[in-house]
mmCIF file of C-alpha atoms and ligand atoms in Angstrom:
data_model
loop_
_atom_site.group_PDB
_atom_site.id
_atom_site.type_symbol
_atom_site.label_atom_id
_atom_site.label_comp_id
_atom_site.label_asym_id
_atom_site.label_seq_id
_atom_site.Cartn_x
_atom_site.Cartn_y
_atom_site.Cartn_z
ATOM 1 C CA UNK A 157 88.458 150.974 93.472
ATOM 2 C CA UNK A 158 89.626 148.147 91.196
ATOM 3 C CA UNK A 159 88.235 144.656 91.240
ATOM 4 C CA UNK A 160 89.924 141.936 89.208
ATOM 5 C CA UNK A 161 88.249 138.551 89.234
ATOM 6 C CA UNK A 162 89.539 135.311 87.723
ATOM 7 C CA UNK A 163 91.308 137.090 84.905
ATOM 8 C CA UNK A 164 92.685 135.047 81.995
ATOM 9 C CA UNK A 165 94.534 136.493 79.011
ATOM 10 C CA UNK A 166 95.540 134.335 76.095
ATOM 11 C CA UNK A 167 97.529 135.739 73.172
ATOM 12 C CA UNK A 168 98.192 133.620 70.071
ATOM 13 C CA UNK A 169 97.385 130.455 71.983
ATOM 14 C CA UNK A 170 99.734 131.329 74.870
ATOM 15 C CA UNK A 171 98.317 131.775 78.322
ATOM 16 C CA UNK A 172 99.826 135.065 79.568
ATOM 17 C CA UNK A 173 97.658 135.547 82.665
ATOM 18 C CA UNK A 174 95.902 132.705 84.441
ATOM 19 C CA UNK A 175 93.210 133.063 87.067
ATOM 20 C CA UNK A 176 94.420 136.378 88.513
ATOM 21 C CA UNK A 177 92.228 137.976 91.188
ATOM 22 C CA UNK A 178 92.926 140.932 93.474
ATOM 23 C CA UNK A 179 91.540 144.292 94.548
ATOM 24 C CA UNK A 180 93.008 147.759 94.851
ATOM 25 C CA UNK A 181 91.600 150.185 97.393
ATOM 26 C CA UNK A 182 91.368 153.933 96.826
ATOM 27 C CA UNK A 183 94.557 155.717 97.903
ATOM 28 C CA UNK A 184 96.710 152.579 97.929
ATOM 29 C CA UNK A 185 100.151 152.241 96.377
ATOM 30 C CA UNK A 186 100.358 148.773 94.859
ATOM 31 C CA UNK A 187 103.571 147.265 93.498
ATOM 32 C CA UNK A 188 103.318 144.661 90.736
ATOM 33 C CA UNK A 189 106.492 142.570 90.734
ATOM 34 C CA UNK A 190 107.749 139.400 89.063
ATOM 35 C CA UNK A 191 110.203 138.068 86.505
ATOM 36 C CA UNK A 192 110.567 139.322 82.933
ATOM 37 C CA UNK A 193 107.752 138.028 80.780
ATOM 38 C CA UNK A 194 105.615 137.341 83.860
ATOM 39 C CA UNK A 195 102.664 139.318 82.512
ATOM 40 C CA UNK A 196 102.974 142.603 84.435
ATOM 41 C CA UNK A 197 102.669 144.926 81.441
ATOM 42 C CA UNK A 198 99.843 142.785 80.085
ATOM 43 C CA UNK A 199 97.988 143.107 83.397
ATOM 44 C CA UNK A 200 98.414 146.873 83.322
ATOM 45 C CA UNK A 201 97.118 146.977 79.752
ATOM 46 C CA UNK A 202 94.026 145.034 80.786
ATOM 47 C CA UNK A 203 93.398 147.558 83.580
ATOM 48 C CA UNK A 204 93.720 150.330 80.979
ATOM 49 C CA UNK A 205 91.322 148.578 78.597
ATOM 50 C CA UNK A 206 94.027 148.165 75.909
ATOM 51 C CA UNK A 207 93.988 144.358 76.123
ATOM 52 C CA UNK A 208 90.772 142.364 76.363
ATOM 53 C CA UNK A 209 90.635 139.499 78.854
ATOM 54 C CA UNK A 210 89.894 136.079 77.453
ATOM 55 C CA UNK A 211 87.944 135.304 80.605
ATOM 56 C CA UNK A 212 87.227 137.050 83.882
ATOM 57 C CA UNK A 213 86.153 140.479 85.039
ATOM 58 C CA UNK A 214 87.860 143.835 85.616
ATOM 59 C CA UNK A 215 85.893 146.711 87.108
ATOM 60 C CA UNK A 216 87.173 150.162 88.044
ATOM 61 C CA UNK A 217 84.711 151.996 90.264
ATOM 62 C CA UNK A 218 82.052 149.695 88.871
ATOM 63 C CA UNK A 219 82.849 150.560 85.258
ATOM 64 C CA UNK A 220 84.598 148.563 82.598
ATOM 65 C CA UNK A 221 88.195 149.777 82.028
ATOM 66 C CA UNK A 222 87.542 151.400 78.631
ATOM 67 C CA UNK A 223 84.735 153.572 80.009
ATOM 68 C CA UNK A 224 86.748 154.483 83.078
ATOM 69 C CA UNK A 225 89.792 155.492 81.000
ATOM 70 C CA UNK A 226 87.563 157.538 78.687
ATOM 71 C CA UNK A 227 86.446 159.593 81.663
ATOM 72 C CA UNK A 228 90.021 160.960 81.826
ATOM 73 C CA UNK A 229 90.670 159.768 85.371
ATOM 74 C CA UNK A 230 93.722 157.645 84.566
ATOM 75 C CA UNK A 231 97.330 158.713 84.158
ATOM 76 C CA UNK A 232 99.633 156.198 82.476
ATOM 77 C CA UNK A 233 103.379 155.996 82.180
ATOM 78 C CA UNK A 234 104.181 153.228 79.689
ATOM 79 C CA UNK A 235 107.196 150.976 80.052
ATOM 80 C CA UNK A 236 110.098 152.911 78.623
ATOM 81 C CA UNK A 237 111.333 152.082 75.210
ATOM 82 C CA UNK A 238 114.141 154.144 73.778
ATOM 83 C CA UNK A 239 112.930 157.488 72.549
ATOM 84 C CA UNK A 240 114.137 158.823 69.236
ATOM 85 C CA UNK A 241 116.724 161.448 70.151
ATOM 86 C CA UNK A 242 116.015 163.444 67.004
ATOM 87 C CA UNK A 243 112.251 163.454 67.375
ATOM 88 C CA UNK A 244 111.513 167.178 67.208
ATOM 89 C CA UNK A 245 109.054 167.669 70.027
ATOM 90 C CA UNK A 246 109.550 170.039 72.932
ATOM 91 C CA UNK A 247 109.277 169.131 76.602
ATOM 92 C CA UNK A 248 106.364 171.586 76.809
ATOM 93 C CA UNK A 249 104.447 169.797 74.038
ATOM 94 C CA UNK A 250 105.026 166.355 75.541
ATOM 95 C CA UNK A 251 103.338 167.470 78.768
ATOM 96 C CA UNK A 252 100.623 169.366 76.874
ATOM 97 C CA UNK A 253 99.682 166.050 75.272
ATOM 98 C CA UNK A 254 98.479 164.889 78.701
ATOM 99 C CA UNK A 255 95.650 167.444 78.432
ATOM 100 C CA UNK A 256 94.430 166.206 75.085
ATOM 101 C CA UNK A 257 91.116 164.989 76.511
ATOM 102 C CA UNK A 258 90.322 168.206 78.375
ATOM 103 C CA UNK A 259 88.478 171.210 76.998
ATOM 104 C CA UNK A 260 90.285 174.029 78.824
ATOM 105 C CA UNK A 261 91.177 177.206 76.908
ATOM 106 C CA UNK A 262 94.766 177.190 75.621
ATOM 107 C CA UNK A 263 95.962 179.815 78.139
ATOM 108 C CA UNK A 264 94.751 177.658 81.031
ATOM 109 C CA UNK A 265 96.427 174.598 79.560
ATOM 110 C CA UNK A 266 99.667 176.506 79.164
ATOM 111 C CA UNK A 267 99.547 177.562 82.807
ATOM 112 C CA UNK A 268 98.941 174.006 83.900
ATOM 113 C CA UNK A 269 101.819 172.623 81.823
ATOM 114 C CA UNK A 270 104.220 175.096 83.448
ATOM 115 C CA UNK A 271 102.829 174.288 86.897
ATOM 116 C CA UNK A 272 103.376 170.544 86.410
ATOM 117 C CA UNK A 273 106.821 170.981 84.859
ATOM 118 C CA UNK A 274 107.689 172.949 87.951
ATOM 119 C CA UNK A 275 106.270 170.183 90.105
ATOM 120 C CA UNK A 276 108.697 167.652 88.638
ATOM 121 C CA UNK A 277 111.571 170.154 88.662
ATOM 122 C CA UNK A 278 111.776 170.491 84.885
ATOM 123 C CA UNK A 279 110.376 173.968 84.212
ATOM 124 C CA UNK A 280 113.702 175.337 83.007
ATOM 125 C CA UNK A 281 113.770 172.658 80.279
ATOM 126 C CA UNK A 282 110.385 173.525 78.780
ATOM 127 C CA UNK A 283 111.770 174.539 75.375
ATOM 128 C CA UNK A 284 114.303 171.705 75.136
ATOM 129 C CA UNK A 285 113.878 168.945 72.641
ATOM 130 C CA UNK A 286 112.469 165.975 74.577
ATOM 131 C CA UNK A 287 114.730 163.507 72.776
ATOM 132 C CA UNK A 288 117.852 165.313 73.933
ATOM 133 C CA UNK A 289 117.107 165.022 77.661
ATOM 134 C CA UNK A 290 118.714 162.355 79.837
ATOM 135 C CA UNK A 291 116.701 159.221 80.626
ATOM 136 C CA UNK A 292 115.847 160.383 84.143
ATOM 137 C CA UNK A 293 114.790 163.815 82.917
ATOM 138 C CA UNK A 294 112.596 162.189 80.291
ATOM 139 C CA UNK A 295 110.943 160.064 82.959
ATOM 140 C CA UNK A 296 110.165 163.184 85.016
ATOM 141 C CA UNK A 297 108.585 164.844 81.986
ATOM 142 C CA UNK A 298 106.561 161.700 81.277
ATOM 143 C CA UNK A 299 105.377 161.695 84.896
ATOM 144 C CA UNK A 300 104.236 165.312 84.540
ATOM 145 C CA UNK A 301 102.349 164.242 81.429
ATOM 146 C CA UNK A 302 100.768 161.315 83.269
ATOM 147 C CA UNK A 303 99.532 163.390 86.226
ATOM 148 C CA UNK A 304 98.634 166.722 84.613
ATOM 149 C CA UNK A 305 94.990 165.789 84.084
ATOM 150 C CA UNK A 306 94.871 165.098 87.851
ATOM 151 C CA UNK A 307 94.019 161.439 87.529
ATOM 152 C CA UNK A 308 92.458 159.440 90.310
ATOM 153 C CA UNK A 309 94.497 156.432 89.230
ATOM 154 C CA UNK A 310 98.147 156.545 88.208
ATOM 155 C CA UNK A 311 99.622 153.515 86.470
ATOM 156 C CA UNK A 312 103.404 153.403 86.193
ATOM 157 C CA UNK A 313 105.156 150.653 84.258
ATOM 158 C CA UNK A 314 108.768 150.473 85.493
ATOM 159 C CA UNK A 315 109.030 154.197 86.186
ATOM 160 C CA UNK A 316 112.561 154.123 87.581
ATOM 161 C CA UNK A 317 114.146 152.516 84.517
ATOM 162 C CA UNK A 318 117.342 154.334 83.639
ATOM 163 C CA UNK A 319 117.246 156.622 86.645
ATOM 164 C CA UNK A 320 120.324 156.839 88.864
ATOM 165 C CA UNK A 321 120.191 155.939 92.554
ATOM 166 C CA UNK A 322 119.854 159.512 93.802
ATOM 167 C CA UNK A 323 117.228 160.446 91.251
ATOM 168 C CA UNK A 324 115.467 157.176 92.062
ATOM 169 C CA UNK A 325 115.171 158.129 95.705
ATOM 170 C CA UNK A 326 113.811 161.554 94.731
ATOM 171 C CA UNK A 327 111.439 159.874 92.366
ATOM 172 C CA UNK A 328 109.987 157.577 95.033
ATOM 173 C CA UNK A 329 109.668 160.556 97.402
ATOM 174 C CA UNK A 330 107.775 162.233 94.629
ATOM 175 C CA UNK A 331 105.409 159.277 94.204
ATOM 176 C CA UNK A 332 104.762 159.273 97.956
ATOM 177 C CA UNK A 333 104.089 163.005 97.831
ATOM 178 C CA UNK A 334 101.531 162.895 95.025
ATOM 179 C CA UNK A 335 99.865 159.902 96.654
ATOM 180 C CA UNK A 336 99.538 161.795 99.916
ATOM 181 C CA UNK A 337 98.821 165.300 98.654
ATOM 182 C CA UNK A 338 96.538 164.458 95.778
ATOM 183 C CA UNK A 339 95.143 161.170 97.098
ATOM 184 C CA UNK A 340 96.109 159.417 93.873
ATOM 185 C CA UNK A 341 95.882 155.628 93.798
ATOM 186 C CA UNK A 342 99.111 154.241 92.331
ATOM 187 C CA UNK A 343 99.786 150.935 90.587
ATOM 188 C CA UNK A 344 103.487 150.585 89.930
ATOM 189 C CA UNK A 345 105.187 147.798 88.016
ATOM 190 C CA UNK A 346 108.733 147.551 89.281
ATOM 191 C CA UNK A 347 111.830 145.374 89.591
ATOM 192 C CA UNK A 348 113.073 147.634 92.350
ATOM 193 C CA UNK A 349 112.284 145.385 95.288
ATOM 194 C CA UNK A 350 115.097 146.835 97.392
ATOM 195 C CA UNK A 351 113.693 150.371 97.306
ATOM 196 C CA UNK A 352 109.910 150.205 97.524
ATOM 197 C CA UNK A 353 109.385 148.541 100.905
ATOM 198 C CA UNK A 354 108.834 151.680 102.935
ATOM 199 C CA UNK A 355 105.863 152.976 101.000
ATOM 200 C CA UNK A 356 103.918 150.309 99.125
ATOM 201 C CA UNK A 357 100.712 149.103 100.759
ATOM 202 C CA UNK A 358 100.369 145.924 98.770
ATOM 203 C CA UNK A 359 102.523 143.648 96.619
ATOM 204 C CA UNK A 360 101.148 141.680 93.668
ATOM 205 C CA UNK A 361 103.656 138.969 92.713
ATOM 206 C CA UNK A 362 102.952 137.845 89.192
ATOM 207 C CA UNK A 363 104.384 135.086 87.074
ATOM 208 C CA UNK A 364 101.460 134.186 84.837
ATOM 209 C CA UNK A 365 99.540 133.263 87.966
ATOM 210 C CA UNK A 366 99.270 135.324 91.110
ATOM 211 C CA UNK A 367 102.094 133.962 93.281
ATOM 212 C CA UNK A 368 101.810 136.470 96.069
ATOM 213 C CA UNK A 369 99.285 138.995 97.350
ATOM 214 C CA UNK A 370 99.930 140.786 100.605
ATOM 215 C CA UNK A 371 102.145 143.311 102.331
ATOM 216 C CA UNK A 372 105.794 143.893 101.595
ATOM 217 C CA UNK A 373 107.260 142.548 104.812
ATOM 218 C CA UNK A 374 105.542 139.200 104.365
ATOM 219 C CA UNK A 375 106.650 139.158 100.763
ATOM 220 C CA UNK A 376 110.301 139.242 101.843
ATOM 221 C CA UNK A 377 109.931 136.779 104.662
ATOM 222 C CA UNK A 378 107.758 134.102 103.184
ATOM 223 C CA UNK A 379 108.632 131.604 100.538
ATOM 224 C CA UNK A 380 106.957 133.949 98.060
ATOM 225 C CA UNK A 381 110.258 135.130 96.623
ATOM 226 C CA UNK A 382 111.441 131.599 95.990
ATOM 227 C CA UNK A 383 108.214 130.773 94.269
ATOM 228 C CA UNK A 384 108.171 133.888 92.150
ATOM 229 C CA UNK A 385 111.780 134.165 91.011
ATOM 230 C CA UNK A 386 113.719 131.124 92.181
ATOM 231 C CA UNK A 387 115.913 130.931 95.258
ATOM 232 C CA UNK A 388 118.807 133.149 94.046
ATOM 233 C CA UNK A 389 116.784 136.277 94.776
ATOM 234 C CA UNK A 390 116.586 135.503 98.444
ATOM 235 C CA UNK A 391 120.370 135.426 98.614
ATOM 236 C CA UNK A 392 120.544 138.862 97.063
ATOM 237 C CA UNK A 393 117.823 140.414 99.145
ATOM 238 C CA UNK A 394 119.021 138.952 102.398
ATOM 239 C CA UNK A 395 122.490 140.427 102.124
ATOM 240 C CA UNK A 396 123.909 142.383 105.084
ATOM 241 C CA UNK A 397 123.758 145.606 103.053
ATOM 242 C CA UNK A 398 120.074 145.224 102.330
ATOM 243 C CA UNK A 399 118.472 148.527 103.328
ATOM 244 C CA UNK A 400 115.000 147.040 103.163
ATOM 245 C CA UNK A 401 115.935 144.252 105.591
ATOM 246 C CA UNK A 402 117.331 146.791 108.040
ATOM 247 C CA UNK A 403 114.293 148.972 107.637
ATOM 248 C CA UNK A 404 111.950 146.118 108.497
ATOM 249 C CA UNK A 405 114.310 144.642 111.015
ATOM 250 C CA UNK A 406 114.443 141.378 109.112
ATOM 251 C CA UNK A 407 117.110 139.015 110.256
ATOM 252 C CA UNK A 408 119.802 138.573 107.628
ATOM 253 C CA UNK A 409 120.380 134.933 106.868
ATOM 254 C CA UNK A 410 123.929 133.691 106.381
ATOM 255 C CA UNK A 411 124.364 131.581 103.279
HETATM 256 N N1 ATP B 585 100.970 141.458 71.854
HETATM 257 C C1 ATP B 585 101.577 140.322 72.200
HETATM 258 N N2 ATP B 585 101.706 139.314 71.323
HETATM 259 C C2 ATP B 585 102.299 138.152 71.659
HETATM 260 N N3 ATP B 585 102.815 137.905 72.884
HETATM 261 C C3 ATP B 585 102.717 138.872 73.801
HETATM 262 C C4 ATP B 585 102.109 140.137 73.517
HETATM 263 N N4 ATP B 585 102.166 140.901 74.630
HETATM 264 C C5 ATP B 585 102.805 140.147 75.546
HETATM 265 N N5 ATP B 585 103.133 138.946 75.049
HETATM 266 C C6 ATP B 585 103.822 137.874 75.793
HETATM 267 O O1 ATP B 585 103.265 137.815 77.090
HETATM 268 C C7 ATP B 585 104.265 137.541 78.059
HETATM 269 C C8 ATP B 585 104.214 138.593 79.132
HETATM 270 O O2 ATP B 585 104.634 139.838 78.617
HETATM 271 P P1 ATP B 585 104.618 141.157 79.485
HETATM 272 O O3 ATP B 585 105.137 142.260 78.618
HETATM 273 O O4 ATP B 585 103.260 141.331 80.072
HETATM 274 O O5 ATP B 585 105.666 140.797 80.636
HETATM 275 P P2 ATP B 585 106.287 141.692 81.793
HETATM 276 O O6 ATP B 585 106.016 140.997 83.078
HETATM 277 O O7 ATP B 585 105.825 143.096 81.655
HETATM 278 O O8 ATP B 585 107.863 141.600 81.488
HETATM 279 P P3 ATP B 585 109.048 142.685 81.708
HETATM 280 O O9 ATP B 585 109.436 142.606 83.153
HETATM 281 O O10 ATP B 585 110.142 142.160 80.836
HETATM 282 O O11 ATP B 585 108.544 144.012 81.271
HETATM 283 C C9 ATP B 585 105.586 137.486 77.301
HETATM 284 O O12 ATP B 585 105.921 136.132 77.101
HETATM 285 C C10 ATP B 585 105.297 138.165 75.992
HETATM 286 O O13 ATP B 585 106.067 137.635 74.964
HETATM 287 MG MG1 MG B 586 106.743 144.892 81.268
#
């Protein structure tokens, strides 16, 4: 579905992405991981056509990103910044904004907004001020907004930021569900390495260059973690409490 070939991005003389190549297949859930400032958000913005590559090629179903995004087939959840708590916009209107590129009659749009608010368990909040919701509730509303146009590609930049552990688990269940039920391809930037192992098909480890490309189990076992973050991460991940290690039956190293 997505083909990225020898991608370079340079901003103000700084090389942000260097020689990045990988592919995403239809229906895959791909995690993009790596340290802060590693270029994950920049990569996502290139895929969305918001940032132009300095060199290299990005094609989505054979089209350039801008044309693909224009066709309304992409849902995007930007990396969360703090929302203005006094910004006077209702939950309903936030989700309605996701239909801005569609030409349905208003009544149909209204029905859809309620359907998708229900889908993320937020229907009873439809008239609330968006800014007054909790962080996790806001993320759910933003997800509804991102998927309401029934995208073929869903791009999530750190979707679980600010969500508590229980809500996080529900959230990942939810991602699995929409991937399965609606066949949506998902690209998810995340720092949540301990929680994503059971459902991602591919890991892209990014720190300016592509440091790792492969499945999750290999990602934990190989030297990829050391290379990507430095060796401290391995100590954290390979702790006896590590759910992911138990899940994959990875031997816990004693340090
Ligand atoms: N518009 C811009 N102008 C100048 N520098 C930029 C711009 N956008 C990104 N950068 C730089 O590119 C690098 C990568 O930023 P990016 O936001 O892609 O990282 P990230 O991997 O998403 O980090 P985080 O995990 O903190 O979200 C950073 O050093 C950042 O300062
Ligand atoms: Mg980022």
